[in-house]
Short mmCIF file of C-alpha atoms and ligand atoms in Angstrom, two decimals:
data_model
loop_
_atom_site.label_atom_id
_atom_site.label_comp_id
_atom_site.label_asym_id
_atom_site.label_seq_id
_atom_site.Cartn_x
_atom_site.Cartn_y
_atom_site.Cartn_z
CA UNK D 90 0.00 0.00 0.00
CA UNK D 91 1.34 3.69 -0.72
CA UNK D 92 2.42 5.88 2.10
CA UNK D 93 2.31 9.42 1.98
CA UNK D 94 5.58 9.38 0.20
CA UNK D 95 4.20 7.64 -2.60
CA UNK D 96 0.71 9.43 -2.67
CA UNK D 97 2.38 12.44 -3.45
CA UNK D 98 4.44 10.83 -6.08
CA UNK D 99 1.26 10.08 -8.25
CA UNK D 100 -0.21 13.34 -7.38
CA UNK D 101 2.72 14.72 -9.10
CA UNK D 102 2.11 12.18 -11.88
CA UNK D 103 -0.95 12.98 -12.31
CA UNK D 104 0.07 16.66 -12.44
CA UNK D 105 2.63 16.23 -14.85
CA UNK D 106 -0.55 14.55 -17.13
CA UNK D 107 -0.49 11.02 -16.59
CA UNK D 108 -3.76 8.71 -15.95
CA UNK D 109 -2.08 6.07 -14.46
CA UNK D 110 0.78 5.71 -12.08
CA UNK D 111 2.04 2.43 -10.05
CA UNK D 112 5.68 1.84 -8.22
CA UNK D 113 7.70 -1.22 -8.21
CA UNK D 114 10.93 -2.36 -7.00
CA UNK D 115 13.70 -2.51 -9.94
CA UNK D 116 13.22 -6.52 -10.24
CA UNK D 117 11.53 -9.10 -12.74
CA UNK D 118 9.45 -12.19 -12.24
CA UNK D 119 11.77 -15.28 -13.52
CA UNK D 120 8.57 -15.83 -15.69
CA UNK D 121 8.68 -12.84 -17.64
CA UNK D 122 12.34 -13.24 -18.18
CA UNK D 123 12.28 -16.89 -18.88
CA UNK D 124 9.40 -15.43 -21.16
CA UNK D 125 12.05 -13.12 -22.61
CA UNK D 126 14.53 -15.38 -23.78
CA UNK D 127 12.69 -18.11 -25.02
CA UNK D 128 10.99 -15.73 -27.26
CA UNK D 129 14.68 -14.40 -28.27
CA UNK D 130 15.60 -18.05 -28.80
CA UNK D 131 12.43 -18.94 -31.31
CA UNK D 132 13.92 -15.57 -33.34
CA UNK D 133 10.33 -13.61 -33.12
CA UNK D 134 12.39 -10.17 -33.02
CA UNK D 135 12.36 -10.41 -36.49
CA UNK D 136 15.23 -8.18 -37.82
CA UNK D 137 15.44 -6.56 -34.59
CA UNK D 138 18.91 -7.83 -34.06
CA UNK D 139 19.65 -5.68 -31.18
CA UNK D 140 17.13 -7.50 -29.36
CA UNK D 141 19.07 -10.90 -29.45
CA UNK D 142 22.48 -8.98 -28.08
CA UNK D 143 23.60 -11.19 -25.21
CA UNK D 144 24.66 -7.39 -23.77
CA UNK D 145 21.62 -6.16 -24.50
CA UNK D 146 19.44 -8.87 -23.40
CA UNK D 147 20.94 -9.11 -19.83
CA UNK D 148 20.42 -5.34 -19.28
CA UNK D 149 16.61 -6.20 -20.65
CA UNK D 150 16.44 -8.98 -17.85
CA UNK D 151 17.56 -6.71 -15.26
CA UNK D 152 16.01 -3.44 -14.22
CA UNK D 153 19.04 -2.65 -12.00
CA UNK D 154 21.58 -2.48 -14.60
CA UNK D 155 20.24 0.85 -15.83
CA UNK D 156 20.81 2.78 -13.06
CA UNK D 157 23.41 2.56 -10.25
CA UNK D 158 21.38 1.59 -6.35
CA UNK D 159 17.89 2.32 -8.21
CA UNK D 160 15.47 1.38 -5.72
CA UNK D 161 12.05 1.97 -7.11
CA UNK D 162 10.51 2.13 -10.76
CA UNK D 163 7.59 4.39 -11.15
CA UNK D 164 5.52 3.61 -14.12
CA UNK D 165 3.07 5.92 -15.84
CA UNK D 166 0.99 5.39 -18.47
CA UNK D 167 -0.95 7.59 -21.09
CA UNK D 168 -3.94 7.27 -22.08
CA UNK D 169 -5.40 8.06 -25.80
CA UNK D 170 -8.12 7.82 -27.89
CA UNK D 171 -9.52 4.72 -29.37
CA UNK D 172 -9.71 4.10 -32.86
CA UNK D 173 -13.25 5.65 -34.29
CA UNK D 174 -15.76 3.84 -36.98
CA UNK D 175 -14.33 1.79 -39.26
CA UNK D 176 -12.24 3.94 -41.94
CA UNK D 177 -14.00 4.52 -45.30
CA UNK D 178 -13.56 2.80 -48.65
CA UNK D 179 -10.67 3.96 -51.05
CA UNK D 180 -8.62 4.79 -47.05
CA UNK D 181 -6.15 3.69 -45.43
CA UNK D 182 -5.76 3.20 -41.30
CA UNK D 183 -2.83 4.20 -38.74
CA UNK D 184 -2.62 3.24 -35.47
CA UNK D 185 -4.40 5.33 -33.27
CA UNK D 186 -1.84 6.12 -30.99
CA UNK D 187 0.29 7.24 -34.04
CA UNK D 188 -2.79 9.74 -35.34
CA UNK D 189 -1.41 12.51 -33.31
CA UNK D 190 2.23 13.90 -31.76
CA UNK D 191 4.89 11.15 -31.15
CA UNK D 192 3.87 9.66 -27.66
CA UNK D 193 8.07 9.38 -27.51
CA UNK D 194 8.30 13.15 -27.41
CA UNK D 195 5.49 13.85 -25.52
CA UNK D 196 5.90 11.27 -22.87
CA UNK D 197 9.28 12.09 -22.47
CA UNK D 198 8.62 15.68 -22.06
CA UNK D 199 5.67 14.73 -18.79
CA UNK D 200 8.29 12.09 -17.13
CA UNK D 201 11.17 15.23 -17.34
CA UNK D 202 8.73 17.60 -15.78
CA UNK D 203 7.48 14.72 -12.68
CA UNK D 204 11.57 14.21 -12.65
CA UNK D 205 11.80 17.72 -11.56
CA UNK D 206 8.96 17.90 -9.14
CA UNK D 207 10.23 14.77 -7.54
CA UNK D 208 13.57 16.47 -7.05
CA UNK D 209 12.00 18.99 -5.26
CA UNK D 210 10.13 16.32 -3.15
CA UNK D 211 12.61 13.88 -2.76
CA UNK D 212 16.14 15.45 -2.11
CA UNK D 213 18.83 14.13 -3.19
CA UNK D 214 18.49 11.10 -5.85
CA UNK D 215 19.25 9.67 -9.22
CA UNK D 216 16.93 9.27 -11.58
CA UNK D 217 16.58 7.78 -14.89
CA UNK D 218 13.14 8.02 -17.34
CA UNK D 219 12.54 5.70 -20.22
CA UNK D 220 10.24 6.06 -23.03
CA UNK D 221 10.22 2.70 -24.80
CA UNK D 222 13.53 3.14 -26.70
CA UNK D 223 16.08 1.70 -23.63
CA UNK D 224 16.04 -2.43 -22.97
CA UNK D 225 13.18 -1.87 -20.38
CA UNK D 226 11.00 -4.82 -20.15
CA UNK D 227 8.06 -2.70 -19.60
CA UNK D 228 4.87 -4.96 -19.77
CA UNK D 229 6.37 -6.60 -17.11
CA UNK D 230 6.77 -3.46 -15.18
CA UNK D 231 3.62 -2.03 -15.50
CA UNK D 232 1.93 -5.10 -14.19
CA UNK D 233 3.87 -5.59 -11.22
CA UNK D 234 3.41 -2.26 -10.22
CA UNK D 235 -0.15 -2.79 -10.76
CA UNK D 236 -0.44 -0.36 -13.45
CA UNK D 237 -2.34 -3.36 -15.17
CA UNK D 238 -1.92 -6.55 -16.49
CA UNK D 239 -0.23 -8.32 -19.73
CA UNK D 240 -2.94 -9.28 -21.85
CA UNK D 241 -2.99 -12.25 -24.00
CA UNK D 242 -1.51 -10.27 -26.99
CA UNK D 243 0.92 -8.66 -24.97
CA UNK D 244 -0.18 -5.32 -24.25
CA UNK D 245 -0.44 -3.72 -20.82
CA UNK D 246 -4.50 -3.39 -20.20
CA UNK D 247 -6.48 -2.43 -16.72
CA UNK D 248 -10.45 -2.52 -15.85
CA UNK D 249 -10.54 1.39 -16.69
CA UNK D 250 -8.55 2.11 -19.76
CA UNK D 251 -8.51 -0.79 -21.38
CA UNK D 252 -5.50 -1.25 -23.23
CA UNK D 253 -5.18 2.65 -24.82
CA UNK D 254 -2.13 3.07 -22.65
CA UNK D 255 0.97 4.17 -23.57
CA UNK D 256 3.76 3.31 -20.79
CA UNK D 257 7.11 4.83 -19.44
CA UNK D 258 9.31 4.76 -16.81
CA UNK D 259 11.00 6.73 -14.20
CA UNK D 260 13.60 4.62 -12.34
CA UNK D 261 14.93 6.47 -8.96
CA UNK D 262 16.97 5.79 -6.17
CA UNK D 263 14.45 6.75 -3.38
CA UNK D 264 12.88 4.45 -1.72
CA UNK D 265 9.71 4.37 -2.40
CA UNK D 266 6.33 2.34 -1.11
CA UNK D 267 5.20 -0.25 -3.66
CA UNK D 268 1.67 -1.21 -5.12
CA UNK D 269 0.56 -4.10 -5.11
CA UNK D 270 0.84 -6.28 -8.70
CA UNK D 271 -1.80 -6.52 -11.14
CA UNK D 272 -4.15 -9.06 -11.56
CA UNK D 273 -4.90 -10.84 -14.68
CA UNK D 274 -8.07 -10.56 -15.72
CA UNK D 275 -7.90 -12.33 -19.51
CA UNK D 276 -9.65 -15.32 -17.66
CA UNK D 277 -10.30 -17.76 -20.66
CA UNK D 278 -10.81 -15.32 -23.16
CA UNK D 279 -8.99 -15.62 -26.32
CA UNK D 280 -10.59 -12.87 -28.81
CA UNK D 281 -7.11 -11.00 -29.26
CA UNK D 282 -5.22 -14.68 -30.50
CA UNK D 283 -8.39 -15.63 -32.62
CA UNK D 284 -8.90 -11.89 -34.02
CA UNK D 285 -5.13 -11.49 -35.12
CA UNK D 286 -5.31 -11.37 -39.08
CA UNK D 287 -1.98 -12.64 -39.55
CA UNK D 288 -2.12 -15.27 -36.85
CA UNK D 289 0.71 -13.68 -34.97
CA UNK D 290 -0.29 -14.01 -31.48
CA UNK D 291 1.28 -17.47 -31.93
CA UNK D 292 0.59 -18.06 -28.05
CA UNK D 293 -0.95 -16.60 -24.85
CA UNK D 294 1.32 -13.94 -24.42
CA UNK D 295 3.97 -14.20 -27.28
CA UNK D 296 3.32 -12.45 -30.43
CA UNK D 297 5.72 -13.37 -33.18
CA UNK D 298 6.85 -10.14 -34.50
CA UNK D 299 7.87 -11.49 -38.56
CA UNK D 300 3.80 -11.97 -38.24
CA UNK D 301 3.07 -8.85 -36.73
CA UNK D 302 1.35 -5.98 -38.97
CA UNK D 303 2.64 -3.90 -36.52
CA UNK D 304 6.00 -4.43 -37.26
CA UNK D 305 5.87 -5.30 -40.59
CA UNK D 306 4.47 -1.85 -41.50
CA UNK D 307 6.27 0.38 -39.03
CA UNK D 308 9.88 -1.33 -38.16
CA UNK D 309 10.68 -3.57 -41.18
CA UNK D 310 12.18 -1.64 -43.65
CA UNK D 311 12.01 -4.82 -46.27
CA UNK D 312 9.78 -6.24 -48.52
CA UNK D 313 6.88 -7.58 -47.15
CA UNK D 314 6.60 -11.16 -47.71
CA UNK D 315 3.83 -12.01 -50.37
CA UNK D 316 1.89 -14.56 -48.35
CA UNK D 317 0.78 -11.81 -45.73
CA UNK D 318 0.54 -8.93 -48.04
CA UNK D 319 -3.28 -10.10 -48.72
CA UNK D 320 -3.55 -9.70 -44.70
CA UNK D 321 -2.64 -6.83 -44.14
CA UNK D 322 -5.56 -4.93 -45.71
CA UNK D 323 -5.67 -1.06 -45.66
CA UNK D 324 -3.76 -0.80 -42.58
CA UNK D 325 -0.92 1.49 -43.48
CA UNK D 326 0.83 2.32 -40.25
CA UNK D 327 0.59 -0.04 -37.43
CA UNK D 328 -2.77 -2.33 -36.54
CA UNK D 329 -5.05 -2.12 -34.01
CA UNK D 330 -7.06 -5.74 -34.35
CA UNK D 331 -6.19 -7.16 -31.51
CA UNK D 332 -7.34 -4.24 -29.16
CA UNK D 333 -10.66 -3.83 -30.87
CA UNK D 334 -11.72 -7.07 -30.13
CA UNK D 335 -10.80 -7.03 -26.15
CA UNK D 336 -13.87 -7.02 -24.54
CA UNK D 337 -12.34 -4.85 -21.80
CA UNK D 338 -11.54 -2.09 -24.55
CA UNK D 339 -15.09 -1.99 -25.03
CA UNK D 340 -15.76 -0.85 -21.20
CA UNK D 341 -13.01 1.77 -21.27
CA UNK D 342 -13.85 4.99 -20.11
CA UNK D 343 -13.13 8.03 -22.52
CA UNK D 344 -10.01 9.96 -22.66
CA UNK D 345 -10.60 13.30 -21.32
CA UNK D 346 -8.16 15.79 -23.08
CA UNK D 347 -5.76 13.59 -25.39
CA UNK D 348 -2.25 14.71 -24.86
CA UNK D 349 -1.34 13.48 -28.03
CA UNK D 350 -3.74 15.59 -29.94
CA UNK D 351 -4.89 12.98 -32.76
CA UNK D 352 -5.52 14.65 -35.83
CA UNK D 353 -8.68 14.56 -38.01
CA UNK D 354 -6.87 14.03 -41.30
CA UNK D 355 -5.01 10.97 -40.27
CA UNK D 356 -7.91 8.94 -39.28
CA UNK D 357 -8.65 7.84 -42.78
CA UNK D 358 -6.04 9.03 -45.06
CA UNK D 359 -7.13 8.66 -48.77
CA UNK D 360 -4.78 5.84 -50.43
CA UNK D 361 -4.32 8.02 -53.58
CA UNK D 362 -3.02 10.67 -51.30
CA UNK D 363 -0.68 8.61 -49.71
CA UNK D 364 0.67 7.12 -53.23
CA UNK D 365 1.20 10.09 -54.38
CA UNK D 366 2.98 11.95 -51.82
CA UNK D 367 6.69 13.57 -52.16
CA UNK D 368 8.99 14.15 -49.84
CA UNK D 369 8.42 17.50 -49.34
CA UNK D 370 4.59 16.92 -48.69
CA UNK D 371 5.25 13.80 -46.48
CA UNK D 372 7.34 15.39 -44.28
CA UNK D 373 4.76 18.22 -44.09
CA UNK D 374 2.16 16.28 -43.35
CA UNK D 375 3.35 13.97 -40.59
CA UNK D 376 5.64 16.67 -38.57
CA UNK D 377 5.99 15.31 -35.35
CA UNK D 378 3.86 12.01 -35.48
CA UNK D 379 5.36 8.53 -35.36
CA UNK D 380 4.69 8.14 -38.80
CA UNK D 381 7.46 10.90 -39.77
CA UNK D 382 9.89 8.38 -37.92
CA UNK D 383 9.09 5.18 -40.09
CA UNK D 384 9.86 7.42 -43.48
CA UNK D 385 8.36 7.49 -47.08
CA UNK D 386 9.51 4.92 -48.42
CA UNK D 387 7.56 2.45 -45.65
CA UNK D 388 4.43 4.86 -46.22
CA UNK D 389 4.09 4.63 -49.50
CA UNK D 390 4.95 0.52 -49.85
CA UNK D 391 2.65 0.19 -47.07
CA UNK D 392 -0.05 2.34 -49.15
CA UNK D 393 0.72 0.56 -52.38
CA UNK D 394 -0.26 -3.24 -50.65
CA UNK D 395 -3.22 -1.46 -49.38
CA UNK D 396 -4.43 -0.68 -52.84
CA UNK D 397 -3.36 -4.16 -54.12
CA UNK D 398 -6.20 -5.09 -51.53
CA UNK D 399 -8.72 -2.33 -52.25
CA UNK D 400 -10.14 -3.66 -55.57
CA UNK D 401 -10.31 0.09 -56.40
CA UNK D 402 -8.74 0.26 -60.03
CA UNK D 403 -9.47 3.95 -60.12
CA UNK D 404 -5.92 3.53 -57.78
CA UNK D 405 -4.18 2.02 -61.11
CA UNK D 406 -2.67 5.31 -62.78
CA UNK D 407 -1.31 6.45 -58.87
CA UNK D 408 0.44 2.56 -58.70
CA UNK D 409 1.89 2.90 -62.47
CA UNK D 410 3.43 6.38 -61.68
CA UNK D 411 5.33 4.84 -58.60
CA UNK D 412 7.05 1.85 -60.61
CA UNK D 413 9.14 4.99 -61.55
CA UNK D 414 10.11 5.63 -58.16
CA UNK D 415 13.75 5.59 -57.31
CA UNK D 416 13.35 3.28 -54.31
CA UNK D 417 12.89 -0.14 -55.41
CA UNK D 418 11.10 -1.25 -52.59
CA UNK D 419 8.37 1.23 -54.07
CA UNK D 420 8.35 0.06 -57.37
CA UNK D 421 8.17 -4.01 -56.19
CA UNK D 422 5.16 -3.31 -54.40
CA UNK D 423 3.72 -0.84 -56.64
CA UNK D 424 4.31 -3.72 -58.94
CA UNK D 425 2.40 -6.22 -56.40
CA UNK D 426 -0.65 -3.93 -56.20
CA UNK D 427 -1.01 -3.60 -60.22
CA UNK D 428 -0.91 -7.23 -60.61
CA UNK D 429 -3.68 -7.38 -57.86
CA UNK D 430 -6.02 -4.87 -59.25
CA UNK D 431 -5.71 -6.12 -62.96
CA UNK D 432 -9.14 -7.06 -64.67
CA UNK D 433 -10.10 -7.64 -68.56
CA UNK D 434 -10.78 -3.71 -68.63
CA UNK D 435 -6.95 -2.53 -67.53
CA UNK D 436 -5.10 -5.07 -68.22
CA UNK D 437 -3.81 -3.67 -71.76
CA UNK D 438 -2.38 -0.49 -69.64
CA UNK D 439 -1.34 -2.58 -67.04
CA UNK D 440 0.97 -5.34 -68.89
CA UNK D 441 2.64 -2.00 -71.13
CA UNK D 442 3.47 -0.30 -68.06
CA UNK D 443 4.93 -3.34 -66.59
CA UNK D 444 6.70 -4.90 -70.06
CA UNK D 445 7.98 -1.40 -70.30
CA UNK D 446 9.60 -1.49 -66.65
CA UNK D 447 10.95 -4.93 -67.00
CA UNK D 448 12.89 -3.49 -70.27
CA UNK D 449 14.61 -1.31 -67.75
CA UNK D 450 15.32 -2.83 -64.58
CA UNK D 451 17.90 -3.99 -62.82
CA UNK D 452 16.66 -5.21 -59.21
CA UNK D 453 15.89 -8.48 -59.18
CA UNK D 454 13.40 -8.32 -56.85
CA UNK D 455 11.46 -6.31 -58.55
CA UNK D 456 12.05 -8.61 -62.22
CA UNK D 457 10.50 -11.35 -59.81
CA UNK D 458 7.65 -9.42 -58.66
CA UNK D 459 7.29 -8.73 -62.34
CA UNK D 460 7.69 -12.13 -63.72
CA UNK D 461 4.02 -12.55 -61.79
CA UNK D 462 2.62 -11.04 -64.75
CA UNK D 463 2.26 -14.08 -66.87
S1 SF4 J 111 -1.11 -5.74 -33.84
FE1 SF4 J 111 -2.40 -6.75 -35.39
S2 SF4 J 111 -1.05 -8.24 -36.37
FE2 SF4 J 111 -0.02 -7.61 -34.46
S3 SF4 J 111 -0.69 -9.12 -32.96
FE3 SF4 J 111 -2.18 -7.45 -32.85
S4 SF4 J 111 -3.85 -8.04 -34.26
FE4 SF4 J 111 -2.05 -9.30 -34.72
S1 SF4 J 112 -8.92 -9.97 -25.89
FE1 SF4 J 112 -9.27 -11.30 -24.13
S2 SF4 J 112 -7.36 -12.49 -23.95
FE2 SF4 J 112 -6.92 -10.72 -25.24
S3 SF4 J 112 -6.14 -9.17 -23.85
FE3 SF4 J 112 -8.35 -8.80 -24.03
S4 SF4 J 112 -9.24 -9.99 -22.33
FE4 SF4 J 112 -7.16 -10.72 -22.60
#
């Protein structure tokens, strides 16, 4: 149970704008570390290498290696708004914690300020605040500080909020009194694992990230493999399946004033819009949102499988001008989507365009993608 000590500290949370607050000691259930490396060992980090480094991992494992006599972890949590209606034909979706300002940035900026409050209330200490970037196993964290619990596909998820939480940490020296941990209340549910549209929740609790659409459209900087290309529908930054199914998402109370300020034109971005966008107007246009961080090149692949899955030809002339693009990975899934959308009425404009680009290039992957075209 808090003393006054900690009461204060998640008044001062709460101050600095979080929703949730909970404090832990700087240690991990062997569970969640076994957890850890066995999921490390099956190679579901994907391309992540940095993930698998023995260094790396062993700071992951233990809390206390990133920062000298830490004695308490205070976790916070933000809380945003859920995804709205389902996004219109001819659209693409993002996240919804990506429709708005970079939770990094703005999370970071709220743990600074309760940093500086809780030097004023604490004295002397070292302290240390995390915002998803250092080997923090923060699930883990969350729920033993009874922030809330792991849910079944991973996410951190409590009786209020559901699972629109965004987490970070503040590690300090002070001693501080703990909460008590969460409790899981998945029960024998399963709607996340059976929702998943790639089948990447390949357990309770382990979601292989090569599956993930998560990863696939924001970290992987590759071509997408073929087989889940199909899957990943108009999703064009991120996925949010597995949360809208959560029956506990749909008792979570409202976000009052979203810190991260989600913006009306990102909730259903038009797919021509996003084929068609430059640099210039790309970097415009997602100033300070997560999406900025993943780049172009991702946006616009990602956009081009989405219109291989819309069925909307009217996309066709937007797809043939990007197997001109520079980037190859453009072009092979510009090349993906045309192949896709080709009927009796196109296919004339379709098979030029394409004959005429395999006359010129020189990236195999892209001949392959071609050599579709039979
Ligand atoms: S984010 Fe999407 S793809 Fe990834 S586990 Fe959840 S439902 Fe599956
Ligand atoms: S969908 Fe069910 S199993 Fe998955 S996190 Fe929510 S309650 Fe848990």
């Amino acid at each position: 149970m808090a003393d006054g000590l900690s009461a204060e500290v998640k008044r001062l949370a709460r101050a600095a704008g979080f929703d949730d607050c909970g404090i832990t000691r700087p240690a991990l259930d062997a569970r969640d570390v076994d957890g850890l490396r066995r999921w490390v060992a099956a190679g579901m980090y994907a391309d992540m290498a940095w993930m698998a480094e023995p260094e790396r991992l062993a700071r992951r494992s233990n809390p206390r290696s990133l920062l000298a006599d830490v004695r308490s972890v205070i976790c916070v949590g933000l809380r945003y708004t859920p995804p709205r209606a389902p996004t219109a034909d001819g659209c693409g979706v993002i996240s919804a914690y990506a429709l708005g300002d970079d939770y990094h940035i703005v999370m970071k900026k709220r743990l600074k300020r309760l940093a500086r409050a809780l030097d004023r209330l604490l004295g002397a200490h070292d302290q240390r605040v995390f915002v998803d970037t250092a080997p923090v196993l923060e699930h883990a964290l969350a729920a033993s500080a009874g922030v809330g619990w792991q849910g079944k596909h991973s996410l951190t998820l409590n009786r209020d909020g559901g699972s629109w939480l965004l987490l970070g940490e503040l590690f300090t020296t002070a001693e501080l009194d703990c909460d008590p941990p969460a409790s899981d209340h998945c029960g024998s549910c399963s709607a996340c694992i059976d929702g998943c549209p790639t089948g990447a929740i390949v357990a309770p609790f382990v979601v292989d990230a090569r599956r993930c659409i998560s990863w696939l459209t924001i970290e992987y900087g590759g071509v997408i493999p073929r087989h889940l290309r199909p899957l990943i529908g108009n999703r064009v930054f991120g996925c949010d399946d597995c949360q809208l199914v959560c029956p506990w998402n749909r008792k979570a109370s409202t976000v009052g004033s979203d810190l991260l300020r989600p913006r009306a034109d990102n909730r259903a971005p038009p797919l021509r819009e996003l084929l068609t966008l430059d640099a210039a107007t790309f970097h415009a246009r997602f100033r300070n949102t997560p999406v900025k961080r993943t780049g172009r090149a991702r946006l616009v692949r990602n956009a081009a499988v989405a219109a291989g899955n819309s069925g909307d030809r009217s996309l066709v002339p937007a797809l043939v001008r990007l197997i001109e693009e520079p980037e190859a990975l453009i072009r092979l899934h510009a090349v993906w989507a045309l192949i896709q959308l080709r009927d009796a009425e196109n296919s004339t404009a379709i098979d030029a365009a394409l004959r005429e680009l395999r006359r010129r290039e020189h990236d195999t992957a892209v001949l392959e993608e071609v050599a579709r075209l039979r």
